[in-house]
Amino acid sequence: MKIKKAVIPAAGFGTRFLPASKAQPKEMLPIVDTPTIQYVIEEVEKAGIDNILMVIGKGKRAIEEHFDRNFELEEELKEKNRLDELRLIQKISAMADIFFVYQKELNGLGDAVHYARGHINNEPFVVLLGDTIIDTNDGTSITSEMIRVYEQFQAPVILLEEVDPQKVSRYGIVGGHTLDENIFEIDSLIEKPSVQDAPSNLAVAGRYILTPDIFECLEQTPRGKNDEIQLTDAMQILLKRRRFYGLKLKGIRHDIGNKLDFIKTNILYAMKREDMGKEVRNFIRKIASKLPPE
Ligand code: UTP
């Protein structure tokens, strides 16, 4: 079956980014001038998917408004002949068909994904964390690559990132074996293992292609870490019934919900921009030369 729908959980509290995330969604934090969630939507669109369900919650209306039309602003820009800006905002509201569902209580990522059940019906679908940008280095969409792997194996696919072996205890880690340079067959999944228990240093990286039987697994999943319904726990149940594959990421994952990652991503993206890259690079050279030794 073809992948036609995407689910973007974006309801979380974002406690790692307080106070900025108190009254505004962390998914709206800009990387240079574009909200994080817009990069995520662009990745989905590049993969040819135009049906997107966003899971949002209290305090997340700015996300809905961002993807809605703003006629007053459009008129204002037209009157002032600011056509570049007009095109920019019209492009946003013309993006894929975006649907919204409210996660009433924030019971974790697994619970957020379960809210998609009615919308997804009986189809495979992709899940993209709304606070995570995947940069493939060459502008391609990692979701497209994952769909190719799905089409080859007709089985769930998880994006995997190699992490420092000393830091495995911060991530969901997979075990299994390499099939080729990029593809990994997964036979176990462990949430935040100790360095000794980790079966590899390949971490789950914020993108998943799942089959609809994940919903049944989510219903059987008891509350786990932080007293939340964890998607990793539900995938562990599914792993007993299905083969699972991993695609190893060649680019960089940016977790914008993490302050340090947010700053680094802004610097990297600003350096690459045509309109400001040169000035930003010069500025960094200038301040770097004045830095005291560590
Ligand atoms: P995180 O693991 O970053 O959790 O969620 P969080 O609660 O948002 O942030 P911290 O850890 O408190 O700082 C990963 C993605 O899953 C969504 C988040 O919005 C984010 O995009 N999420 C998480 C939900 O939609 N619902 C939840 O109950 C939890």
Tab-separated table of C-alpha atoms and ligand atoms in Angstrom:
chain	number	residue	atom	x	y	z
A	1	MET	CA	0.000	0.000	0.000
A	2	LYS	CA	1.199	3.514	-0.789
A	3	ILE	CA	1.979	6.009	1.969
A	4	LYS	CA	-0.452	8.887	1.552
A	5	LYS	CA	-0.720	10.374	5.025
A	6	ALA	CA	1.578	11.929	7.592
A	7	VAL	CA	1.074	12.525	11.310
A	8	ILE	CA	2.977	15.272	13.095
A	9	PRO	CA	2.779	15.208	16.906
A	10	ALA	CA	3.245	18.766	18.135
A	11	ALA	CA	1.287	18.872	21.376
A	12	GLY	CA	4.089	18.421	23.915
A	13	PHE	CA	4.796	20.871	26.742
A	14	GLY	CA	8.371	21.527	25.679
A	15	THR	CA	9.616	21.746	29.253
A	16	ARG	CA	13.237	21.707	28.062
A	17	PHE	CA	12.638	25.063	26.379
A	18	LEU	CA	10.992	26.991	29.193
A	19	PRO	CA	10.319	29.847	29.601
A	20	ALA	CA	10.074	30.398	25.805
A	21	SER	CA	7.643	27.501	25.434
A	22	LYS	CA	5.289	28.598	28.204
A	23	ALA	CA	2.801	30.420	25.959
A	24	GLN	CA	4.085	29.606	22.469
A	25	PRO	CA	4.698	26.251	20.810
A	26	LYS	CA	8.336	25.218	20.608
A	27	GLU	CA	7.480	23.906	17.112
A	28	MET	CA	7.026	27.565	16.073
A	29	LEU	CA	10.528	28.584	17.169
A	30	PRO	CA	12.214	29.937	14.063
A	31	ILE	CA	15.329	28.642	12.424
A	32	VAL	CA	16.490	31.974	10.967
A	33	ASP	CA	13.021	33.158	9.840
A	34	THR	CA	11.032	29.968	9.331
A	35	PRO	CA	9.238	28.049	12.083
A	36	THR	CA	10.621	24.598	12.750
A	37	ILE	CA	7.299	22.956	11.892
A	38	GLN	CA	7.351	24.518	8.413
A	39	TYR	CA	10.605	22.681	7.627
A	40	VAL	CA	8.873	19.482	8.737
A	41	ILE	CA	5.882	20.132	6.455
A	42	GLU	CA	8.237	20.883	3.549
A	43	GLU	CA	9.929	17.514	4.087
A	44	VAL	CA	6.521	15.795	3.911
A	45	GLU	CA	5.507	17.678	0.760
A	46	LYS	CA	8.765	16.829	-0.997
A	47	ALA	CA	7.910	13.189	-0.356
A	48	GLY	CA	4.668	13.641	-2.328
A	49	ILE	CA	2.354	13.452	0.699
A	50	ASP	CA	-0.354	16.101	0.856
A	51	ASN	CA	-2.530	14.829	3.684
A	52	ILE	CA	-1.146	15.831	7.061
A	53	LEU	CA	-2.640	15.430	10.503
A	54	MET	CA	-1.138	17.558	13.229
A	55	VAL	CA	-1.669	16.612	16.828
A	56	ILE	CA	-1.779	19.799	18.860
A	57	GLY	CA	-2.863	20.803	22.341
A	58	LYS	CA	-3.462	23.739	24.614
A	59	GLY	CA	-1.444	26.816	23.723
A	60	LYS	CA	-0.685	25.582	20.205
A	61	ARG	CA	-3.136	27.694	18.183
A	62	ALA	CA	-0.253	29.631	16.634
A	63	ILE	CA	0.508	26.504	14.611
A	64	GLU	CA	-3.026	26.461	13.170
A	65	GLU	CA	-2.862	30.170	12.411
A	66	HIS	CA	0.511	29.865	10.731
A	67	PHE	CA	-0.882	27.488	8.116
A	68	ASP	CA	-4.167	29.373	7.692
A	69	ARG	CA	-4.681	32.323	5.318
A	70	ASN	CA	-4.285	35.837	6.660
A	71	PHE	CA	-6.263	38.031	4.246
A	72	GLU	CA	-5.555	41.314	6.062
A	73	LEU	CA	-1.824	40.726	5.911
A	74	GLU	CA	-2.044	39.723	2.236
A	75	GLU	CA	-3.956	42.949	1.427
A	76	GLU	CA	-1.435	45.018	3.346
A	77	LEU	CA	1.483	43.468	1.478
A	78	LYS	CA	-0.300	43.931	-1.877
A	79	GLU	CA	-0.963	47.601	-1.130
A	80	LYS	CA	2.661	48.180	-0.232
A	81	ASN	CA	3.811	46.208	-3.287
A	82	ARG	CA	5.857	43.857	-1.135
A	83	LEU	CA	5.380	40.975	-3.501
A	84	ASP	CA	8.225	38.743	-2.283
A	85	GLU	CA	6.786	38.655	1.222
A	86	LEU	CA	3.295	38.146	-0.223
A	87	ARG	CA	4.449	35.098	-2.168
A	88	LEU	CA	6.175	33.779	0.933
A	89	ILE	CA	3.050	33.848	3.075
A	90	GLN	CA	0.745	32.655	0.283
A	91	LYS	CA	3.016	29.661	-0.230
A	92	ILE	CA	2.502	28.658	3.415
A	93	SER	CA	-1.285	28.642	3.305
A	94	ALA	CA	-1.236	26.745	0.005
A	95	MET	CA	0.748	23.916	1.567
A	96	ALA	CA	-0.702	20.412	1.867
A	97	ASP	CA	-4.143	19.691	3.336
A	98	ILE	CA	-3.474	20.062	7.030
A	99	PHE	CA	-5.909	18.646	9.570
A	100	PHE	CA	-5.727	19.164	13.315
A	101	VAL	CA	-6.665	17.009	16.255
A	102	TYR	CA	-6.400	18.013	19.914
A	103	GLN	CA	-4.583	15.770	22.348
A	104	LYS	CA	-6.673	16.474	25.423
A	105	GLU	CA	-4.200	15.321	28.053
A	106	LEU	CA	-0.527	15.166	27.316
A	107	ASN	CA	0.059	11.482	27.937
A	108	GLY	CA	3.149	11.116	25.788
A	109	LEU	CA	4.177	10.584	22.174
A	110	GLY	CA	2.486	7.183	21.904
A	111	ASP	CA	-0.800	8.688	23.083
A	112	ALA	CA	-0.400	11.563	20.573
A	113	VAL	CA	0.045	9.070	17.715
A	114	HIS	CA	-3.008	7.138	18.897
A	115	TYR	CA	-5.131	10.255	18.305
A	116	ALA	CA	-4.493	9.735	14.577
A	117	ARG	CA	-6.336	6.421	14.495
A	118	GLY	CA	-9.616	7.763	13.067
A	119	HIS	CA	-7.834	9.812	10.419
A	120	ILE	CA	-5.458	7.114	9.259
A	121	ASN	CA	-7.933	4.220	9.013
A	122	ASN	CA	-6.201	1.141	7.755
A	123	GLU	CA	-3.188	2.529	5.936
A	124	PRO	CA	0.523	2.738	6.579
A	125	PHE	CA	1.610	6.272	7.493
A	126	VAL	CA	4.603	8.364	8.390
A	127	VAL	CA	5.165	10.039	11.770
A	128	LEU	CA	7.426	13.093	11.986
A	129	LEU	CA	8.217	14.791	15.281
A	130	GLY	CA	7.173	18.411	14.969
A	131	ASP	CA	10.231	19.709	16.810
A	132	THR	CA	12.838	17.840	14.752
A	133	ILE	CA	14.398	18.925	11.455
A	134	ILE	CA	16.296	16.355	9.421
A	135	ASP	CA	18.962	17.870	7.197
A	136	THR	CA	20.097	15.394	4.540
A	137	ASN	CA	22.898	17.759	3.389
A	138	ASP	CA	21.680	17.712	-0.218
A	139	GLY	CA	18.176	19.103	0.286
A	140	THR	CA	16.395	15.797	-0.330
A	141	SER	CA	13.606	14.635	1.949
A	142	ILE	CA	14.474	11.854	4.380
A	143	THR	CA	10.796	10.862	4.332
A	144	SER	CA	11.147	10.078	0.582
A	145	GLU	CA	14.107	7.816	1.318
A	146	MET	CA	12.195	6.085	4.101
A	147	ILE	CA	9.236	5.512	1.796
A	148	ARG	CA	11.557	3.785	-0.684
A	149	VAL	CA	12.700	1.416	2.084
A	150	TYR	CA	9.083	0.800	3.075
A	151	GLU	CA	8.177	-0.012	-0.522
A	152	GLN	CA	11.068	-2.484	-0.734
A	153	PHE	CA	10.182	-4.410	2.455
A	154	GLN	CA	6.490	-3.555	3.074
A	155	ALA	CA	7.316	-3.257	6.779
A	156	PRO	CA	7.755	-0.466	9.350
A	157	VAL	CA	10.842	1.712	8.960
A	158	ILE	CA	12.523	3.851	11.623
A	159	LEU	CA	15.086	6.551	10.966
A	160	LEU	CA	18.300	5.774	12.857
A	161	GLU	CA	21.135	8.034	13.855
A	162	GLU	CA	24.574	6.929	15.021
A	163	VAL	CA	25.250	8.461	18.417
A	164	ASP	CA	28.289	8.608	20.655
A	165	PRO	CA	28.409	5.129	22.327
A	166	GLN	CA	28.909	6.847	25.690
A	167	LYS	CA	25.567	8.686	25.273
A	168	VAL	CA	23.259	5.788	24.350
A	169	SER	CA	21.423	6.111	27.669
A	170	ARG	CA	19.739	9.302	26.376
A	171	TYR	CA	18.022	7.603	23.432
A	172	GLY	CA	15.867	4.733	22.205
A	173	ILE	CA	18.442	2.269	20.836
A	174	VAL	CA	17.922	-0.564	18.351
A	175	GLY	CA	19.558	-3.963	18.052
A	176	GLY	CA	19.793	-6.087	14.911
A	177	HIS	CA	22.065	-6.387	11.902
A	178	THR	CA	23.147	-4.349	8.937
A	179	LEU	CA	21.696	-5.418	5.580
A	180	ASP	CA	23.601	-2.948	3.469
A	181	GLU	CA	25.423	0.315	3.996
A	182	ASN	CA	22.206	2.196	4.928
A	183	ILE	CA	19.648	-0.389	5.939
A	184	PHE	CA	19.451	-2.190	9.225
A	185	GLU	CA	17.109	-5.038	10.146
A	186	ILE	CA	15.865	-4.366	13.661
A	187	ASP	CA	15.214	-7.177	16.116
A	188	SER	CA	15.113	-5.260	19.401
A	189	LEU	CA	14.382	-1.801	20.729
A	190	ILE	CA	15.483	-0.550	24.128
A	191	GLU	CA	14.581	2.786	25.640
A	192	LYS	CA	17.557	4.549	27.230
A	193	PRO	CA	19.797	1.520	27.887
A	194	SER	CA	22.976	1.691	29.938
A	195	VAL	CA	26.233	1.718	27.942
A	196	GLN	CA	26.756	-1.987	28.807
A	197	ASP	CA	23.233	-3.068	27.804
A	198	ALA	CA	23.020	-1.117	24.549
A	199	PRO	CA	22.874	-3.492	21.558
A	200	SER	CA	24.279	-0.787	19.232
A	201	ASN	CA	24.805	2.959	19.053
A	202	LEU	CA	21.932	3.461	16.584
A	203	ALA	CA	19.271	5.740	18.031
A	204	VAL	CA	15.660	6.292	16.977
A	205	ALA	CA	15.729	9.690	15.273
A	206	GLY	CA	12.242	11.237	15.101
A	207	ARG	CA	10.850	9.740	11.870
A	208	TYR	CA	8.840	6.519	11.591
A	209	ILE	CA	6.845	4.717	8.941
A	210	LEU	CA	4.278	2.625	10.754
A	211	THR	CA	1.626	0.146	9.783
A	212	PRO	CA	-1.898	0.631	11.188
A	213	ASP	CA	-1.580	-2.310	13.598
A	214	ILE	CA	0.505	0.079	15.734
A	215	PHE	CA	-2.823	1.457	17.043
A	216	GLU	CA	-3.758	-1.891	18.600
A	217	CYS	CA	-0.278	-2.075	20.101
A	218	LEU	CA	-0.685	1.429	21.537
A	219	GLU	CA	-3.923	0.314	23.186
A	220	GLN	CA	-2.053	-2.536	24.871
A	221	THR	CA	0.834	-0.316	25.967
A	222	PRO	CA	0.889	0.466	29.680
A	223	ARG	CA	2.224	3.771	30.911
A	224	GLY	CA	5.991	3.676	30.860
A	225	LYS	CA	8.755	6.194	31.396
A	226	ASN	CA	7.537	9.520	32.917
A	227	ASP	CA	4.162	7.795	33.394
A	228	GLU	CA	3.506	8.395	29.655
A	229	ILE	CA	2.424	6.113	26.803
A	230	GLN	CA	5.688	5.679	24.931
A	231	LEU	CA	5.735	5.038	21.178
A	232	THR	CA	8.888	2.970	21.652
A	233	ASP	CA	7.016	0.594	23.991
A	234	ALA	CA	4.215	0.120	21.430
A	235	MET	CA	6.797	-0.521	18.693
A	236	GLN	CA	8.323	-3.198	20.909
A	237	ILE	CA	4.971	-4.997	20.858
A	238	LEU	CA	4.700	-4.590	17.069
A	239	LEU	CA	8.240	-5.896	16.675
A	240	LYS	CA	7.060	-9.271	17.966
A	241	ARG	CA	4.599	-9.494	15.063
A	242	ARG	CA	6.421	-7.809	12.207
A	243	ARG	CA	9.817	-7.330	10.724
A	244	PHE	CA	11.157	-3.825	11.270
A	245	TYR	CA	13.792	-1.941	9.310
A	246	GLY	CA	15.962	1.055	10.041
A	247	LEU	CA	17.356	3.632	7.640
A	248	LYS	CA	20.675	5.057	8.794
A	249	LEU	CA	20.760	8.832	8.577
A	250	LYS	CA	23.641	10.313	6.615
A	251	GLY	CA	22.789	13.933	7.429
A	252	ILE	CA	22.123	15.746	10.693
A	253	ARG	CA	19.195	15.636	13.071
A	254	HIS	CA	18.313	18.921	14.752
A	255	ASP	CA	16.213	18.574	17.894
A	256	ILE	CA	14.867	22.097	18.269
A	257	GLY	CA	13.292	21.251	21.628
A	258	ASN	CA	16.836	21.233	22.989
A	259	LYS	CA	18.224	24.749	23.564
A	260	LEU	CA	21.777	24.001	22.504
A	261	ASP	CA	20.625	22.277	19.324
A	262	PHE	CA	18.349	25.243	18.580
A	263	ILE	CA	21.261	27.695	18.779
A	264	LYS	CA	23.577	25.478	16.701
A	265	THR	CA	20.906	24.931	14.035
A	266	ASN	CA	20.269	28.655	13.723
A	267	ILE	CA	23.974	29.327	13.243
A	268	LEU	CA	24.347	26.537	10.656
A	269	TYR	CA	21.289	27.580	8.654
A	270	ALA	CA	22.144	31.293	8.823
A	271	MET	CA	25.663	30.559	7.528
A	272	LYS	CA	24.157	28.757	4.517
A	273	ARG	CA	21.706	31.527	3.602
A	274	GLU	CA	22.365	33.526	0.452
A	275	ASP	CA	21.017	36.770	1.867
A	276	MET	CA	23.062	36.779	5.082
A	277	GLY	CA	25.485	33.837	5.041
A	278	LYS	CA	28.567	35.892	4.229
A	279	GLU	CA	27.953	38.383	7.023
A	280	VAL	CA	27.199	35.642	9.533
A	281	ARG	CA	30.372	33.732	8.612
A	282	ASN	CA	32.451	36.905	8.953
A	283	PHE	CA	30.858	37.644	12.309
A	284	ILE	CA	31.653	34.138	13.568
A	285	ARG	CA	35.271	34.444	12.400
A	286	LYS	CA	35.531	37.756	14.206
A	287	ILE	CA	34.163	36.547	17.528
A	288	ALA	CA	35.998	33.203	17.286
A	289	SER	CA	39.346	35.010	17.130
A	290	LYS	CA	38.494	36.752	20.393
A	291	LEU	CA	37.416	33.667	22.281
A	292	PRO	CA	39.519	32.847	25.329
A	293	PRO	CA	41.103	29.361	25.292
A	294	GLU	CA	38.860	26.731	26.907
B	1	UTP	P1	9.384	15.489	23.349
B	1	UTP	O1	9.942	14.176	23.657
B	1	UTP	O2	10.327	16.551	22.934
B	1	UTP	O3	8.501	15.944	24.597
B	1	UTP	O4	8.287	15.284	22.207
B	1	UTP	P2	7.908	17.352	24.996
B	1	UTP	O5	6.983	17.125	26.128
B	1	UTP	O6	7.326	18.066	23.805
B	1	UTP	O7	9.170	18.234	25.416
B	1	UTP	P3	10.060	18.226	26.768
B	1	UTP	O8	10.768	16.901	26.791
B	1	UTP	O9	9.105	18.453	27.896
B	1	UTP	O10	10.993	19.383	26.567
B	1	UTP	C1	8.617	14.972	20.876
B	1	UTP	C2	7.466	15.438	19.970
B	1	UTP	O11	6.259	14.793	20.360
B	1	UTP	C3	5.257	15.737	20.675
B	1	UTP	C4	6.011	17.037	20.966
B	1	UTP	O12	5.212	18.178	20.681
B	1	UTP	C5	7.228	16.935	20.065
B	1	UTP	O13	6.998	17.488	18.788
B	1	UTP	N1	4.444	15.260	21.842
B	1	UTP	C6	5.046	14.841	22.989
B	1	UTP	C7	3.075	15.244	21.752
B	1	UTP	O14	2.494	15.627	20.688
B	1	UTP	N2	2.339	14.836	22.816
B	1	UTP	C8	2.911	14.423	23.977
B	1	UTP	O15	2.160	14.045	24.934
B	1	UTP	C9	4.304	14.429	24.068
